[in-house]
Short mmCIF file of C-alpha atoms and ligand atoms in Angstrom, two decimals:
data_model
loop_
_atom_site.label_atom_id
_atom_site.label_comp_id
_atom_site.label_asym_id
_atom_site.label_seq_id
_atom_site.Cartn_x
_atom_site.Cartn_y
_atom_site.Cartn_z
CA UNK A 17 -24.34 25.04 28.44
CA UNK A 18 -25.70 22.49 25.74
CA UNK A 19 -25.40 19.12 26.36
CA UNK A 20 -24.69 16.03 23.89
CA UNK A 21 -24.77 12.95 23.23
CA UNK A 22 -22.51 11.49 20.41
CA UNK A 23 -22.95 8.35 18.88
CA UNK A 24 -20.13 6.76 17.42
CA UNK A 25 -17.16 9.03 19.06
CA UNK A 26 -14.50 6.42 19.16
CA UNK A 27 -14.54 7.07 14.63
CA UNK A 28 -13.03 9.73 12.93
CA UNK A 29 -15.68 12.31 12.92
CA UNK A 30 -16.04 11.33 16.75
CA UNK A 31 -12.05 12.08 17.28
CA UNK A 32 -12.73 15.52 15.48
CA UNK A 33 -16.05 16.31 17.22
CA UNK A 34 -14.04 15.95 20.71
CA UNK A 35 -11.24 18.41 19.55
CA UNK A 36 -14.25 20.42 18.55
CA UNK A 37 -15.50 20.36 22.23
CA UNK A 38 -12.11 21.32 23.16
CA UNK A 39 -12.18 24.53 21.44
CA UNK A 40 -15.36 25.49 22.06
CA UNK A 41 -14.39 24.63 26.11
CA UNK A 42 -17.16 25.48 28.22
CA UNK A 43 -19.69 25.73 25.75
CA UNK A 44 -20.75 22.09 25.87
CA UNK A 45 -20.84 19.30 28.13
CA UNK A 46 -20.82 15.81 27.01
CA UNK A 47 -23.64 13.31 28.90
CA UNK A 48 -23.09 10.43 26.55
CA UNK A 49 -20.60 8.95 24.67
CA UNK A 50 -21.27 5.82 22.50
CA UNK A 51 -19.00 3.40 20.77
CA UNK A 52 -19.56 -0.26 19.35
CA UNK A 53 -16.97 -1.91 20.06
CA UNK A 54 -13.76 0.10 20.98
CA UNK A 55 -13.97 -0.29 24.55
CA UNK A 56 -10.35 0.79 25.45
CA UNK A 57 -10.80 4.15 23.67
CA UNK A 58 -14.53 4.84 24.64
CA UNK A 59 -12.73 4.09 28.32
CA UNK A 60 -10.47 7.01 27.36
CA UNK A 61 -11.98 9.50 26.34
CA UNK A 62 -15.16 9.06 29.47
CA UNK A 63 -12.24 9.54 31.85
CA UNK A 64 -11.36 12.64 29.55
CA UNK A 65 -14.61 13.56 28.92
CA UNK A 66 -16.19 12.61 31.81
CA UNK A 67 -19.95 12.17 30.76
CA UNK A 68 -23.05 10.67 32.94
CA UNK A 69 -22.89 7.42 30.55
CA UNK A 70 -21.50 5.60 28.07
CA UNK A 71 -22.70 3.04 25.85
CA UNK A 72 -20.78 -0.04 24.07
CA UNK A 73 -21.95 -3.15 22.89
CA UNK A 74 -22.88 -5.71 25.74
CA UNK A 75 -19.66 -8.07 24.65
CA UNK A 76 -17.51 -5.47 26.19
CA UNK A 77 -19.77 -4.53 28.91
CA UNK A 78 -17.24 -5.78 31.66
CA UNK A 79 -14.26 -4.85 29.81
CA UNK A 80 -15.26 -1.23 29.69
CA UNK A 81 -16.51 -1.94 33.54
CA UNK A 82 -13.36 -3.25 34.62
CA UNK A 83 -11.07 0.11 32.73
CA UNK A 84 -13.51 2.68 34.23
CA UNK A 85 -13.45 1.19 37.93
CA UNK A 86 -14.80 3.20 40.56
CA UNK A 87 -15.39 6.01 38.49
CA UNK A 88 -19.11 7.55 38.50
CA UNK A 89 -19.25 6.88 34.76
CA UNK A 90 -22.83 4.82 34.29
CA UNK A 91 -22.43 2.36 31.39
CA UNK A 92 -25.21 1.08 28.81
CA UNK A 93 -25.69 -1.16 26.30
CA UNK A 94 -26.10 -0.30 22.58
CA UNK A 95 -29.48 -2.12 23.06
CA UNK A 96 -30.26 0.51 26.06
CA UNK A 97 -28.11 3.19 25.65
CA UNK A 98 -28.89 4.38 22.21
CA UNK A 99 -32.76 5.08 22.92
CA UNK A 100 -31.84 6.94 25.64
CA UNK A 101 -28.91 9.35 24.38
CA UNK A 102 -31.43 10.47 21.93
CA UNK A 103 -35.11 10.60 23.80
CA UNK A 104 -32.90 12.46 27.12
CA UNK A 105 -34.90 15.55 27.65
CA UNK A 106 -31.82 17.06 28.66
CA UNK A 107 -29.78 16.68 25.74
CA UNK A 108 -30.00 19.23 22.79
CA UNK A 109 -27.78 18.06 20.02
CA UNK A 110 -27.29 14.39 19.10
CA UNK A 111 -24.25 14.01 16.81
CA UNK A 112 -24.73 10.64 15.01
CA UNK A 113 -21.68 9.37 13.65
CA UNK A 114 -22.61 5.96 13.27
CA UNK A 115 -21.36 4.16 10.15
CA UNK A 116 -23.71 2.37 8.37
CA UNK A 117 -27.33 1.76 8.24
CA UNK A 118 -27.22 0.87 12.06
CA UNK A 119 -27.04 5.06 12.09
CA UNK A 120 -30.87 5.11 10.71
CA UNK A 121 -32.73 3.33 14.25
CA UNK A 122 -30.77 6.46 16.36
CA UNK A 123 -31.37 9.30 13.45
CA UNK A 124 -35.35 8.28 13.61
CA UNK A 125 -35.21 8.03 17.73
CA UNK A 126 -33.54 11.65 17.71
CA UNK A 127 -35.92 12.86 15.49
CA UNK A 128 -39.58 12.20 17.30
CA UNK A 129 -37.73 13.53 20.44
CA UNK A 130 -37.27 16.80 18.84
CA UNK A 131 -33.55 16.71 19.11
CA UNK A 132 -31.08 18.68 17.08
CA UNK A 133 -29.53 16.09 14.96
CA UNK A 134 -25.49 17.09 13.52
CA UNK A 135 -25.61 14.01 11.30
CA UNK A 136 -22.58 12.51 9.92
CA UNK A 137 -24.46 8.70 9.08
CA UNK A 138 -25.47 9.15 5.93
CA UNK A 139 -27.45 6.65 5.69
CA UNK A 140 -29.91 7.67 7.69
CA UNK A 141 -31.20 10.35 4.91
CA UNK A 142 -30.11 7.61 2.09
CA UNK A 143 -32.32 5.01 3.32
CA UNK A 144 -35.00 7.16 4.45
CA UNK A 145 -34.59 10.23 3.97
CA UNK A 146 -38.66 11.15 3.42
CA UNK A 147 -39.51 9.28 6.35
CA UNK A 148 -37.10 11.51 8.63
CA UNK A 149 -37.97 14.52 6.81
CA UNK A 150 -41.79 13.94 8.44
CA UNK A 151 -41.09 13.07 11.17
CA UNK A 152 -38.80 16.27 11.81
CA UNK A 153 -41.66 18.22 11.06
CA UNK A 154 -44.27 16.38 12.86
CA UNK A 155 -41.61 16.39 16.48
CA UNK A 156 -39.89 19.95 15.45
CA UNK A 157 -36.35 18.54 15.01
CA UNK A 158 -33.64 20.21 12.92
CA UNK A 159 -30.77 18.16 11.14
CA UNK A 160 -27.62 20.16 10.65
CA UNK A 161 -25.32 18.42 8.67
CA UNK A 162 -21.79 17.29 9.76
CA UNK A 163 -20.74 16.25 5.84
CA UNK A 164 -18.50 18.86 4.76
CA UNK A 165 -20.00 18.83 1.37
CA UNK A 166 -23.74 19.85 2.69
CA UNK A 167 -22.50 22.10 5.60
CA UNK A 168 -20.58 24.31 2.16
CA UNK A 169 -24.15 24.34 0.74
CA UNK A 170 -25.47 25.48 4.15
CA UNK A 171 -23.36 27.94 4.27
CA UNK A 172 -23.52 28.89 0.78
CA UNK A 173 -27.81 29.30 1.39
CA UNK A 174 -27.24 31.82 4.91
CA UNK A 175 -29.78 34.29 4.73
CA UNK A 176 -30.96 32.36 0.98
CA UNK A 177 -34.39 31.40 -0.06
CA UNK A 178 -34.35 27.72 -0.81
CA UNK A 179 -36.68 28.72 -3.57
CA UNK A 180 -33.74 30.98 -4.91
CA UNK A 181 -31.46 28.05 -5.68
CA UNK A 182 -30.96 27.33 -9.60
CA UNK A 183 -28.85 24.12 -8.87
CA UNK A 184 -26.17 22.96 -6.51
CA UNK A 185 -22.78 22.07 -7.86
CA UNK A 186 -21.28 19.16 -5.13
CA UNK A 187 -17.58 19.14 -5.33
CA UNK A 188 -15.95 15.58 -5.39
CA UNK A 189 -12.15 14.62 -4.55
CA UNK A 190 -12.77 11.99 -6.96
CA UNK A 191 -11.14 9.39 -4.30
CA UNK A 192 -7.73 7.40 -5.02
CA UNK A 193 -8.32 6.33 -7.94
CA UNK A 194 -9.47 9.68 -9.85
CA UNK A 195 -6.70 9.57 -12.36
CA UNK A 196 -6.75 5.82 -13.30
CA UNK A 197 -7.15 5.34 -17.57
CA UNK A 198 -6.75 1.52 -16.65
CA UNK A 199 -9.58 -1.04 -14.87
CA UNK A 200 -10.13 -1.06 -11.39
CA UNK A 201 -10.98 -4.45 -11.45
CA UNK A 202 -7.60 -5.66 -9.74
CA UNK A 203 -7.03 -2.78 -7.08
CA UNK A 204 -5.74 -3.73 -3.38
CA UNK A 205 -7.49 -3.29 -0.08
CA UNK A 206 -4.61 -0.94 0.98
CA UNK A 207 -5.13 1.16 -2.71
CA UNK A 208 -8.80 1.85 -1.95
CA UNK A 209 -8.49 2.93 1.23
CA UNK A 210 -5.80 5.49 0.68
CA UNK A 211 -7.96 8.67 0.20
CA UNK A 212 -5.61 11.62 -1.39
CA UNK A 213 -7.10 14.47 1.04
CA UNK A 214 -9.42 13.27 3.93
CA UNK A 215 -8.40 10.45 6.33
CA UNK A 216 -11.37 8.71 7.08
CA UNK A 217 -12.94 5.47 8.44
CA UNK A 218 -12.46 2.57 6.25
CA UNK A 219 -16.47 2.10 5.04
CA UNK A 220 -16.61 5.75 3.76
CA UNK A 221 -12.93 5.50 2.11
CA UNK A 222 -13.70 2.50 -0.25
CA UNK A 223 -17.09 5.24 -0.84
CA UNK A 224 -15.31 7.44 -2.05
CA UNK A 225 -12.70 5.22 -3.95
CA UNK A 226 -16.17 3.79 -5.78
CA UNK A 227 -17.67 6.84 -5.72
CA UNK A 228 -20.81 5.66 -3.82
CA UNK A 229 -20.36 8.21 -1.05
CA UNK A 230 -20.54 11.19 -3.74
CA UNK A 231 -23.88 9.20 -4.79
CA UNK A 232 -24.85 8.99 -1.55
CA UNK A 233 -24.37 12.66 -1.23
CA UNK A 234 -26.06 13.46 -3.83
CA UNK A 235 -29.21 11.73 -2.35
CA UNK A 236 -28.77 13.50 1.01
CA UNK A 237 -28.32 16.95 -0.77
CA UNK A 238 -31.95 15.88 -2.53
CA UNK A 239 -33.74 15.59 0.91
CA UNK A 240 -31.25 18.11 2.73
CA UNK A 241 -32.09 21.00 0.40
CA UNK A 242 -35.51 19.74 -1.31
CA UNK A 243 -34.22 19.46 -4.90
CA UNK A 244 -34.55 16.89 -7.58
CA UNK A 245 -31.51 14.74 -8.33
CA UNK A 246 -31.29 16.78 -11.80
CA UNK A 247 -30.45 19.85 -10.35
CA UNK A 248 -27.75 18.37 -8.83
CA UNK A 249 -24.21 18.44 -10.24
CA UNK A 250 -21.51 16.53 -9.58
CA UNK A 251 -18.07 18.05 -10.61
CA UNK A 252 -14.85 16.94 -9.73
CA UNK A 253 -12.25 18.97 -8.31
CA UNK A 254 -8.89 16.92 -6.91
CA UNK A 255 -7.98 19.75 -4.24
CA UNK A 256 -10.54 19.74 -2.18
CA UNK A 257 -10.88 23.30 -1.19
CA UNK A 258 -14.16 24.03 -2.73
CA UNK A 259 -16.39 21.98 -0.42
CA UNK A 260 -19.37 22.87 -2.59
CA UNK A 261 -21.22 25.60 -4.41
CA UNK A 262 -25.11 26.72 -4.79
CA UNK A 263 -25.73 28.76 -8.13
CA UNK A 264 -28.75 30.73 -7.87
CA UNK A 265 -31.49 32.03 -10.38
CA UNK A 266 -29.92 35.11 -10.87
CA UNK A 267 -26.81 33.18 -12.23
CA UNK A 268 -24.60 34.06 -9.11
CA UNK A 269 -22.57 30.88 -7.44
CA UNK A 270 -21.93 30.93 -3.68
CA UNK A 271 -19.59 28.79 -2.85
CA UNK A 272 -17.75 27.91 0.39
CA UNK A 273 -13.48 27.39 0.70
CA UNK A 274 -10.74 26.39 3.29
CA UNK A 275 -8.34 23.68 3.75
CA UNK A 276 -9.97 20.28 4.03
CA UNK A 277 -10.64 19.44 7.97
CA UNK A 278 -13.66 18.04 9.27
CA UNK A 279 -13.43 20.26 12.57
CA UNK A 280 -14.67 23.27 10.46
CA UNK A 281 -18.22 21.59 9.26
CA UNK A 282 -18.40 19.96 12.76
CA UNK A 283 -17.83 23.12 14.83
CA UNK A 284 -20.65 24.94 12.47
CA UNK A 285 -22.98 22.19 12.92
CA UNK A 286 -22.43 22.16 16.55
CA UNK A 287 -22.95 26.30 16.70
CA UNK A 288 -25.50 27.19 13.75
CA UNK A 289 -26.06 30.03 13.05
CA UNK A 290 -23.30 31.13 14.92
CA UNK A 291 -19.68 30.87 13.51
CA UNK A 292 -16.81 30.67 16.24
CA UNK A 293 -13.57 31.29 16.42
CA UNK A 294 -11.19 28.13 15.63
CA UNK A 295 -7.44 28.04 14.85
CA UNK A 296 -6.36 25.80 12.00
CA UNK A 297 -3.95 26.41 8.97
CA UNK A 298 -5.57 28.94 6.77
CA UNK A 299 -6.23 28.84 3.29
CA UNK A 300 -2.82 30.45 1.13
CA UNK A 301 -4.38 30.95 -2.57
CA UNK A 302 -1.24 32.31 -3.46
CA UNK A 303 0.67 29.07 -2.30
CA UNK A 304 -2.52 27.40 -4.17
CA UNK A 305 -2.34 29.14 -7.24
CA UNK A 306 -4.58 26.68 -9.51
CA UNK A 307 -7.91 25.04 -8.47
CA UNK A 308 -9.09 22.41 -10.80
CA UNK A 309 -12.47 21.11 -12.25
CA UNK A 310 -13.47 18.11 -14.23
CA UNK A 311 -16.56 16.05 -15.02
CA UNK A 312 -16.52 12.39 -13.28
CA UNK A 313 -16.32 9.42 -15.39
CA UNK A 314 -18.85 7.76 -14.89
CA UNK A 315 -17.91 4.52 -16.98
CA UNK A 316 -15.23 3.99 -14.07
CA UNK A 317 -17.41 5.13 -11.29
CA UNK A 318 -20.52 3.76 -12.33
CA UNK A 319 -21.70 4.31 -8.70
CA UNK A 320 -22.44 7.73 -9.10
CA UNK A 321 -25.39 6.97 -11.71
CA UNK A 322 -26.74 3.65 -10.45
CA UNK A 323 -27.25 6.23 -7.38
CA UNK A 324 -28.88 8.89 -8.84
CA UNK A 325 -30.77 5.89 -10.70
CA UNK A 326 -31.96 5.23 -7.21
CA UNK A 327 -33.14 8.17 -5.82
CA UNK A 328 -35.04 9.18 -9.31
CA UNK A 329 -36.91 5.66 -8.41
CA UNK A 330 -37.44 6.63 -5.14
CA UNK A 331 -39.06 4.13 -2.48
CA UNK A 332 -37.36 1.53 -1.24
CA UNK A 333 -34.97 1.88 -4.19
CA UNK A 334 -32.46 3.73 -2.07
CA UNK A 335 -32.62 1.18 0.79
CA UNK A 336 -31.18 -1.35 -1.43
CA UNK A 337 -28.73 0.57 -2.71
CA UNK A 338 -27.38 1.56 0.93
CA UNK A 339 -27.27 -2.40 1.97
CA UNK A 340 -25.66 -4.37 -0.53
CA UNK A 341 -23.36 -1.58 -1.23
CA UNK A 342 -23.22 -1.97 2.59
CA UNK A 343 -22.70 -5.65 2.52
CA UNK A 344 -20.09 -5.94 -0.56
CA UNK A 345 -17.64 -2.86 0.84
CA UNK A 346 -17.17 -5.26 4.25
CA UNK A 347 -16.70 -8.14 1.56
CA UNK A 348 -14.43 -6.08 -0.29
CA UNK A 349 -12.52 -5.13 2.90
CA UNK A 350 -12.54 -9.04 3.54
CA UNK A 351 -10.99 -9.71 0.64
CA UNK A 352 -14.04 -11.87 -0.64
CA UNK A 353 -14.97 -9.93 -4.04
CA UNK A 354 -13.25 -7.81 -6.21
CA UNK A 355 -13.40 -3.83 -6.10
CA UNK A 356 -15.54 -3.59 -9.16
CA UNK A 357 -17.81 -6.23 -7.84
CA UNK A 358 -19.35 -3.72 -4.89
CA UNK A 359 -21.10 -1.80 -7.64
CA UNK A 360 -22.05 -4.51 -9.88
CA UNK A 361 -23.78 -6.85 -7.03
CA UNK A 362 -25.78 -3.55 -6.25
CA UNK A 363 -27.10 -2.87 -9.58
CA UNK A 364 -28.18 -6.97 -9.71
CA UNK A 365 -29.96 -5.98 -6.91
CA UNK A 366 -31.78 -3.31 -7.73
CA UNK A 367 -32.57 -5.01 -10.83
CA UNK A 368 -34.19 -7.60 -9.01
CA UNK A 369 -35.86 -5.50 -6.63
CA UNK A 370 -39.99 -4.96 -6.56
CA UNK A 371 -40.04 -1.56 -4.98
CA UNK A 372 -42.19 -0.20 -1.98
CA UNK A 373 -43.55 2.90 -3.36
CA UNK A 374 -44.01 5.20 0.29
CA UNK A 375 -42.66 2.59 2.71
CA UNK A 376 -43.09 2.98 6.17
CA UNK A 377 -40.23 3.22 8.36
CA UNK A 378 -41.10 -0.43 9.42
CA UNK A 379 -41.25 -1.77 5.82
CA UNK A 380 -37.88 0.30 5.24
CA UNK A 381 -35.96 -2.14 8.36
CA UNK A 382 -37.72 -5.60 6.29
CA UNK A 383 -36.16 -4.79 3.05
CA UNK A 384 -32.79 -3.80 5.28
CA UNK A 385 -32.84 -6.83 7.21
CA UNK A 386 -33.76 -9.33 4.41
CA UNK A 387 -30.89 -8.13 1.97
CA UNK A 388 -28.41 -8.79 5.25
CA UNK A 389 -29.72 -12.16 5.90
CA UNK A 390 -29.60 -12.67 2.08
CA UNK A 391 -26.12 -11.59 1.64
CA UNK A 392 -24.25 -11.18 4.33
MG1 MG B 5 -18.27 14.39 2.08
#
């Protein structure tokens, strides 16, 4: 039975991982479970669960102490906790579904321990994506991606050459705002976060509405798959069955289908190479009938350039781009800037920024930290 720890389970991808474990019954057995600050549903889902630990942040320490009672159930701090979910020599697969760049710090940890990482955070591979890339090599750890986009390509590449690959076509919903002719510059809280075909935390739903998590994507897909950012295309395609496509040198596209549900990329990350059996709605193309394509607009989304912008630069180029855009979305959420202003204040940024041609991971968390303290 593998064992795993996953980081962030009290999110969405967490809620979907658990139903995962549920199918897949006796195939895994959770030791840790991690959470920032949802104590009461972290407290849930241990007694549910039942791992060896759980970790929450320190100010709901007792809180979390006082639900789980007498239960054997150890408890950790973030501080504590998070090192050891991913250094336990007992655990095989880390699922990091950490929002934010708080994700990297775990990603990295898993990573020299050898771990099998299903990441979700992508910010990990945004921020640093050549840094983890060595050290998976140097500590022989494997990252299997949760993102439905990159587990299509994955999928797409079984039994492929990466060498074989002509360029990979990354399907976008285009977010709530795909069909908008008007400025964006006046849209609510509650209109940005109302994704057409995914539910989804709040960060990565105002991501897509911008259409910085396709950027981000995009990035990811670069280290993921070992391709420059031009032979990446973005195309979007409102239905969201299409998860993505690889078109290879002999002009042939590979592409991978089914209704949108995050349990599918999860449960393949979770069982790679192996595909199991799991009982959701099916895919009716008669029902369907039409699938539709279209280019992005990229003078409305002007994320998906200033982030392809960003990885051509390289560096710490990307690290910038992950924090302030970061920093504005919570500002955004807030209510303290305008929608169009999370793009803008990150291309100011950049603008301003004197890159760090091969930063270390260390000089990576400096330029992190000092755009927080900046702006935050
Ligand atoms: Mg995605």
């Amino acid at each position: 039975m593998k064992k795993l720890s996953i980081l962030g389970s009290t999110g969405s991808i967490g809620d979907s991982t658990l139903k995962v474990i549920d199918n897949l019954k006796g195939q895994f057995k959770i030791k840790y479970l991690s959470a920032n600050n949802n104590f009461k549903k972290l407290a849930d889902q241990a007694l549910r669960y039942n791992p060896e630990y759980v970790i929450i942040d320190k100010e709901f320490y007792q809180d979390l102490k006082d639900i789980l009672g007498t239960s054997k159930i150890k408890i950790l701090t973030i501080e504590e906790g998070l090192d050891q979910a991913t250094s336990d020599k007992n655990v095989d697969i880390v699922v990091n579904a950490i929002v934010g760049s708080f994700g990297l710090r775990p990603t990295i940890n898993a990573a020299k321990n050898g771990k099998i990482i299903a990441l979700a955070n992508k910010e990990s591979l945004v921020m640093a994506g050549e840094n983890v890339k060595s050290l998976m090599k140097e500590f022989g750890s494997k990252i299997i991606p949760i993102d439905s986009e990159h587990s299509a390509i994955l999928q797409s590449l079984n039994g492929e050459e990466y060498s074989a690959i002509n360029k990979i076509i990354l399907t976008a919903s285009g977010g709530p705002f795909r069909d908008r002719k008007d400025s964006l510059e006046d849209v609510s809280i509650e209109d940005a976060l109302a994704h057409p075909n995914w539910s989804m935390g709040d960060k990565i739903s105002i991501d897509s509405a911008t259409m910085m998590n396709k950027g981000f994507e995009l990035i990811e897909a670069v280290h993921l798959f070992d391709l420059g950012p031009e032979r990446i295309e973005i195309i979007i395609h409102p239905e969201s069955i299409i998860h993505s496509m690889v078109e290879f040198i002999d002009g042939s596209v590979i592409a991978q289908l089914g209704l949108p549900d995050m349990m599918v990329p999860i449960q393949y990350a979770l069982t790679y190479p192996e595909r199991k059996k799991l009982d959701l709605p099916k895919l009716d193309l008669h029902k369907l009938g039409t699938l539709n394509f279209f280019d992005p607009n990229t003078k409305m989304f002007p994320a998906i350039n200033v982030a392809i912008e960003a990885i051509k630069e390289g560096g710490t180029v990307p690290v910038v781009l992950n924090a302030v855009n970061e920093i504005m979305v919570y500002k955004f959420l807030k209510g303290k800037i305008k929608f169009t202003d999370i793009v803008k204040n990150v291309e100011e940024e950049i603008s301003k920024h004197k890159k760090i041609k091969d930063p270390t991971i260390d000089q990576i968390f400096e330029v992190n930290d000092e755009i927080w303290k900046r702006l935050h």
